[in-house]
Amino acid sequence: MADLVTLPPETLGGVIDTVPFARRFQFIPDVFGRMDSALGQSGIFFAGPQTALYRVDGDDMEIRIGVALPKPLPGFQMFEVAEATALHMRHCGPFDTLPGVYKALTAEVENRGLIRTGWAREVYRFVAKDSSLNICDVYMDVAQA
């Protein structure tokens, strides 16, 4: 069962890109790689948690990956994330099983009579070499129908 939560507005710095939706799984690792590179080039050894935002627009998917930064830094695009009402589920385990979370959230949207309103968000709380230890909070922006 998903929780209905209110997410506060925030300013993040990171990487923004648009990729073909049908081939998103081929391109998403590169976007994360660019984020890791920007962190390394800025001398940041810890910035967490990382937040990834995904929004589908026609045949494309906009991806924004960011972290809270104390100020704008070279190599990072600053962006605002608006306050939102969202359905939330915590996912524990390998990231390749995340599609099941999205299916469950989509079903919950329908069951509650809600509509999706924009972003899907993944907040990476714990990422490990043993992927069974991964913890990711998944949010789907919603509103009353």
PDB file of C-alpha atoms in Angstrom:
ATOM      1  CA  MET A   1       0.000   0.000   0.000  1.00  0.00           C
ATOM      2  CA  ALA A   2       1.335   3.414  -0.957  1.00  0.00           C
ATOM      3  CA  ASP A   3       1.383   6.439   1.332  1.00  0.00           C
ATOM      4  CA  LEU A   4       0.037   9.797   0.164  1.00  0.00           C
ATOM      5  CA  VAL A   5       2.627  12.442   1.076  1.00  0.00           C
ATOM      6  CA  THR A   6       3.388  16.106   0.453  1.00  0.00           C
ATOM      7  CA  LEU A   7       6.881  16.733  -0.872  1.00  0.00           C
ATOM      8  CA  PRO A   8       8.393  20.143  -0.066  1.00  0.00           C
ATOM      9  CA  PRO A   9       9.865  22.356  -2.760  1.00  0.00           C
ATOM     10  CA  GLU A  10      13.625  22.149  -3.145  1.00  0.00           C
ATOM     11  CA  THR A  11      16.478  23.421  -5.248  1.00  0.00           C
ATOM     12  CA  LEU A  12      18.861  20.826  -6.639  1.00  0.00           C
ATOM     13  CA  GLY A  13      21.990  20.906  -8.746  1.00  0.00           C
ATOM     14  CA  GLY A  14      22.791  18.163 -11.186  1.00  0.00           C
ATOM     15  CA  VAL A  15      22.304  16.922 -14.714  1.00  0.00           C
ATOM     16  CA  ILE A  16      19.286  17.457 -16.986  1.00  0.00           C
ATOM     17  CA  ASP A  17      18.742  15.534 -20.206  1.00  0.00           C
ATOM     18  CA  THR A  18      16.010  14.291 -22.520  1.00  0.00           C
ATOM     19  CA  VAL A  19      16.168  10.773 -23.942  1.00  0.00           C
ATOM     20  CA  PRO A  20      13.900   8.698 -26.185  1.00  0.00           C
ATOM     21  CA  PHE A  21      11.398   6.978 -23.887  1.00  0.00           C
ATOM     22  CA  ALA A  22      11.558   3.680 -25.774  1.00  0.00           C
ATOM     23  CA  ARG A  23      15.347   3.513 -25.255  1.00  0.00           C
ATOM     24  CA  ARG A  24      15.516   5.098 -21.785  1.00  0.00           C
ATOM     25  CA  PHE A  25      17.187   2.090 -20.161  1.00  0.00           C
ATOM     26  CA  GLN A  26      20.081   2.455 -22.622  1.00  0.00           C
ATOM     27  CA  PHE A  27      20.568   6.153 -21.834  1.00  0.00           C
ATOM     28  CA  ILE A  28      19.824   6.465 -18.109  1.00  0.00           C
ATOM     29  CA  PRO A  29      23.180   4.956 -16.996  1.00  0.00           C
ATOM     30  CA  ASP A  30      25.017   7.625 -19.043  1.00  0.00           C
ATOM     31  CA  VAL A  31      23.073  10.425 -17.327  1.00  0.00           C
ATOM     32  CA  PHE A  32      24.002   8.992 -13.920  1.00  0.00           C
ATOM     33  CA  GLY A  33      27.612   8.675 -15.107  1.00  0.00           C
ATOM     34  CA  ARG A  34      27.647  12.373 -16.002  1.00  0.00           C
ATOM     35  CA  MET A  35      26.323  13.184 -12.520  1.00  0.00           C
ATOM     36  CA  ASP A  36      29.061  11.079 -10.913  1.00  0.00           C
ATOM     37  CA  SER A  37      31.640  12.821 -13.102  1.00  0.00           C
ATOM     38  CA  ALA A  38      30.380  16.291 -12.095  1.00  0.00           C
ATOM     39  CA  LEU A  39      30.583  15.301  -8.418  1.00  0.00           C
ATOM     40  CA  GLY A  40      34.135  14.000  -8.881  1.00  0.00           C
ATOM     41  CA  GLN A  41      35.309  17.053 -10.829  1.00  0.00           C
ATOM     42  CA  SER A  42      33.941  19.328  -8.099  1.00  0.00           C
ATOM     43  CA  GLY A  43      35.802  17.399  -5.417  1.00  0.00           C
ATOM     44  CA  ILE A  44      32.595  16.244  -3.759  1.00  0.00           C
ATOM     45  CA  PHE A  45      33.061  12.874  -2.097  1.00  0.00           C
ATOM     46  CA  PHE A  46      29.582  12.738  -0.520  1.00  0.00           C
ATOM     47  CA  ALA A  47      26.359  14.399  -1.641  1.00  0.00           C
ATOM     48  CA  GLY A  48      23.257  12.618  -0.694  1.00  0.00           C
ATOM     49  CA  PRO A  49      20.757  11.540  -1.227  1.00  0.00           C
ATOM     50  CA  GLN A  50      20.602  11.772  -5.003  1.00  0.00           C
ATOM     51  CA  THR A  51      17.160  12.437  -6.451  1.00  0.00           C
ATOM     52  CA  ALA A  52      16.199  11.394  -9.977  1.00  0.00           C
ATOM     53  CA  LEU A  53      13.101  12.896 -11.555  1.00  0.00           C
ATOM     54  CA  TYR A  54      11.489  11.379 -14.641  1.00  0.00           C
ATOM     55  CA  ARG A  55       8.724  12.905 -16.777  1.00  0.00           C
ATOM     56  CA  VAL A  56       7.386  11.549 -20.062  1.00  0.00           C
ATOM     57  CA  ASP A  57       6.512  14.038 -22.807  1.00  0.00           C
ATOM     58  CA  GLY A  58       5.306  12.294 -25.957  1.00  0.00           C
ATOM     59  CA  ASP A  59       8.059   9.990 -27.176  1.00  0.00           C
ATOM     60  CA  ASP A  60      10.685  11.520 -24.886  1.00  0.00           C
ATOM     61  CA  MET A  61      11.577  11.290 -21.216  1.00  0.00           C
ATOM     62  CA  GLU A  62      13.078  14.213 -19.355  1.00  0.00           C
ATOM     63  CA  ILE A  63      15.543  13.150 -16.682  1.00  0.00           C
ATOM     64  CA  ARG A  64      16.840  15.353 -13.887  1.00  0.00           C
ATOM     65  CA  ILE A  65      19.334  13.951 -11.412  1.00  0.00           C
ATOM     66  CA  GLY A  66      20.387  16.194  -8.586  1.00  0.00           C
ATOM     67  CA  VAL A  67      21.575  16.761  -5.065  1.00  0.00           C
ATOM     68  CA  ALA A  68      21.185  19.624  -2.627  1.00  0.00           C
ATOM     69  CA  LEU A  69      24.126  21.977  -3.164  1.00  0.00           C
ATOM     70  CA  PRO A  70      25.166  24.818  -0.843  1.00  0.00           C
ATOM     71  CA  LYS A  71      25.657  27.047  -3.908  1.00  0.00           C
ATOM     72  CA  PRO A  72      25.824  26.667  -7.708  1.00  0.00           C
ATOM     73  CA  LEU A  73      28.962  24.802  -8.752  1.00  0.00           C
ATOM     74  CA  PRO A  74      30.617  24.375 -12.169  1.00  0.00           C
ATOM     75  CA  GLY A  75      29.344  21.319 -14.028  1.00  0.00           C
ATOM     76  CA  PHE A  76      25.922  21.348 -12.325  1.00  0.00           C
ATOM     77  CA  GLN A  77      22.664  22.708 -13.683  1.00  0.00           C
ATOM     78  CA  MET A  78      20.516  24.189 -10.926  1.00  0.00           C
ATOM     79  CA  PHE A  79      16.792  23.416 -11.007  1.00  0.00           C
ATOM     80  CA  GLU A  80      13.728  23.921  -8.863  1.00  0.00           C
ATOM     81  CA  VAL A  81      11.505  21.053  -7.829  1.00  0.00           C
ATOM     82  CA  ALA A  82       8.019  22.270  -6.952  1.00  0.00           C
ATOM     83  CA  GLU A  83       6.017  21.132  -3.949  1.00  0.00           C
ATOM     84  CA  ALA A  84       3.918  18.127  -4.876  1.00  0.00           C
ATOM     85  CA  THR A  85       1.434  15.610  -3.567  1.00  0.00           C
ATOM     86  CA  ALA A  86       2.705  12.133  -4.332  1.00  0.00           C
ATOM     87  CA  LEU A  87       2.117   8.465  -3.732  1.00  0.00           C
ATOM     88  CA  HIS A  88       5.155   6.892  -2.073  1.00  0.00           C
ATOM     89  CA  MET A  89       6.511   3.378  -1.829  1.00  0.00           C
ATOM     90  CA  ARG A  90       9.884   2.315  -0.448  1.00  0.00           C
ATOM     91  CA  HIS A  91      11.774  -0.180  -2.601  1.00  0.00           C
ATOM     92  CA  CYS A  92      14.436  -2.430  -1.156  1.00  0.00           C
ATOM     93  CA  GLY A  93      16.587  -4.503  -3.468  1.00  0.00           C
ATOM     94  CA  PRO A  94      17.983  -4.427  -7.008  1.00  0.00           C
ATOM     95  CA  PHE A  95      17.024  -1.459  -9.147  1.00  0.00           C
ATOM     96  CA  ASP A  96      16.027  -3.711 -12.043  1.00  0.00           C
ATOM     97  CA  THR A  97      12.950  -4.623  -9.989  1.00  0.00           C
ATOM     98  CA  LEU A  98      11.764  -0.980  -9.804  1.00  0.00           C
ATOM     99  CA  PRO A  99       9.268  -1.455 -12.676  1.00  0.00           C
ATOM    100  CA  GLY A 100       7.169  -3.540 -10.269  1.00  0.00           C
ATOM    101  CA  VAL A 101       6.978  -0.558  -7.906  1.00  0.00           C
ATOM    102  CA  TYR A 102       5.761   1.657 -10.753  1.00  0.00           C
ATOM    103  CA  LYS A 103       3.095  -0.904 -11.668  1.00  0.00           C
ATOM    104  CA  ALA A 104       1.910  -0.986  -8.057  1.00  0.00           C
ATOM    105  CA  LEU A 105       1.847   2.821  -7.837  1.00  0.00           C
ATOM    106  CA  THR A 106      -0.051   3.071 -11.143  1.00  0.00           C
ATOM    107  CA  ALA A 107      -2.647   0.611  -9.827  1.00  0.00           C
ATOM    108  CA  GLU A 108      -2.894   2.626  -6.605  1.00  0.00           C
ATOM    109  CA  VAL A 109      -3.498   5.818  -8.619  1.00  0.00           C
ATOM    110  CA  GLU A 110      -6.453   4.129 -10.324  1.00  0.00           C
ATOM    111  CA  ASN A 111      -7.783   2.534  -7.115  1.00  0.00           C
ATOM    112  CA  ARG A 112      -7.812   5.873  -5.305  1.00  0.00           C
ATOM    113  CA  GLY A 113      -9.345   7.796  -8.212  1.00  0.00           C
ATOM    114  CA  LEU A 114      -6.269   9.993  -8.628  1.00  0.00           C
ATOM    115  CA  ILE A 115      -4.455  11.219 -11.732  1.00  0.00           C
ATOM    116  CA  ARG A 116      -0.731  11.483 -12.387  1.00  0.00           C
ATOM    117  CA  THR A 117       0.423  15.071 -12.622  1.00  0.00           C
ATOM    118  CA  GLY A 118       4.023  15.145 -13.658  1.00  0.00           C
ATOM    119  CA  TRP A 119       7.138  13.702 -12.174  1.00  0.00           C
ATOM    120  CA  ALA A 120       8.086  10.286 -10.954  1.00  0.00           C
ATOM    121  CA  ARG A 121      10.909  10.585  -8.423  1.00  0.00           C
ATOM    122  CA  GLU A 122      13.434   8.156  -7.086  1.00  0.00           C
ATOM    123  CA  VAL A 123      15.397   9.141  -3.991  1.00  0.00           C
ATOM    124  CA  TYR A 124      18.357   6.844  -3.481  1.00  0.00           C
ATOM    125  CA  ARG A 125      18.788   6.304   0.263  1.00  0.00           C
ATOM    126  CA  PHE A 126      21.346   3.468   0.208  1.00  0.00           C
ATOM    127  CA  VAL A 127      23.183   1.966  -2.749  1.00  0.00           C
ATOM    128  CA  ALA A 128      25.448  -1.050  -2.288  1.00  0.00           C
ATOM    129  CA  LYS A 129      27.538  -3.457  -4.341  1.00  0.00           C
ATOM    130  CA  ASP A 130      25.221  -6.122  -2.944  1.00  0.00           C
ATOM    131  CA  SER A 131      22.121  -4.810  -4.714  1.00  0.00           C
ATOM    132  CA  SER A 132      19.828  -6.648  -2.307  1.00  0.00           C
ATOM    133  CA  LEU A 133      20.762  -3.910   0.204  1.00  0.00           C
ATOM    134  CA  ASN A 134      19.632  -0.974  -1.996  1.00  0.00           C
ATOM    135  CA  ILE A 135      16.962   1.343  -0.592  1.00  0.00           C
ATOM    136  CA  CYS A 136      15.083   3.722  -2.881  1.00  0.00           C
ATOM    137  CA  ASP A 137      12.027   5.848  -2.135  1.00  0.00           C
ATOM    138  CA  VAL A 138       9.776   6.061  -5.199  1.00  0.00           C
ATOM    139  CA  TYR A 139       7.225   8.869  -5.563  1.00  0.00           C
ATOM    140  CA  MET A 140       4.595   9.469  -8.232  1.00  0.00           C
ATOM    141  CA  ASP A 141       3.129  13.001  -8.379  1.00  0.00           C
ATOM    142  CA  VAL A 142      -0.690  12.867  -8.212  1.00  0.00           C
ATOM    143  CA  ALA A 143      -3.816  14.971  -7.776  1.00  0.00           C
ATOM    144  CA  GLN A 144      -7.514  14.375  -7.250  1.00  0.00           C
ATOM    145  CA  ALA A 145      -9.297  13.499 -10.514  1.00  0.00           C
TER     146      ALA A 145
END
